Amino acid sequence: MANALGYVSETKTGFEGALAMMNLTSPIRIEKNGEKAADGQPDYRIFAGDTATEIGGGWMRKAKASGRDYVSITLADPQIGPRKIYANLAPVKGKKGRHVILWNPRD
């Protein structure tokens, strides 16, 4: 079962929207990482709140079954909790440029 952690819309520099989790509701920006210098670094940097605190990163991935590109994100911040949260950005059907942040549980 997929759980929506929030919604974002495409912008010129990435995505913008809101996280809406049980313990945290905050504006969020997912921006292209213009300083990426190595493969292991994120393709996107994730910022939350009015102070633009960096809370995570996003990496471009390719789906094995469909071959489509998507963004896999990792969120880590004390306000979120003691563990990292893994999620994927997925397009919302029928809403061009709109994406849902879907929780991706990992063992």
Steps between C-alpha positions, in 0.01 A plus 500: 500500500642837401467792737504857372735721700414812300462653157725718283474677166773536239687831486787628285751390767336177618183460709309695765214404729438367850583211728193390693600232750348419840781671692604767247324727254731732311556671165765315300728578205686238300768681299744374237846464652712745299807405706492127424859389435486119540262214421422428866379854568127575473348635179263708716526670839190516720414801717212547746337784687530874480868485599577256214662239724658224292329172592603258227599416147359344184655271241383431146416132450356288219211262573591140417156402370402810299837661430361838613716749685395605851646676804583289808524718810642461851383726783693532828431761766438488878149640447419201278622247757802284583500307169541601138191500281526364148250603234448538125346778295221364282290695249135556591282363220305767319693789662791606281803614700355378832677226699427307819774417752446128565650333804730213403543268802837327520601221735 
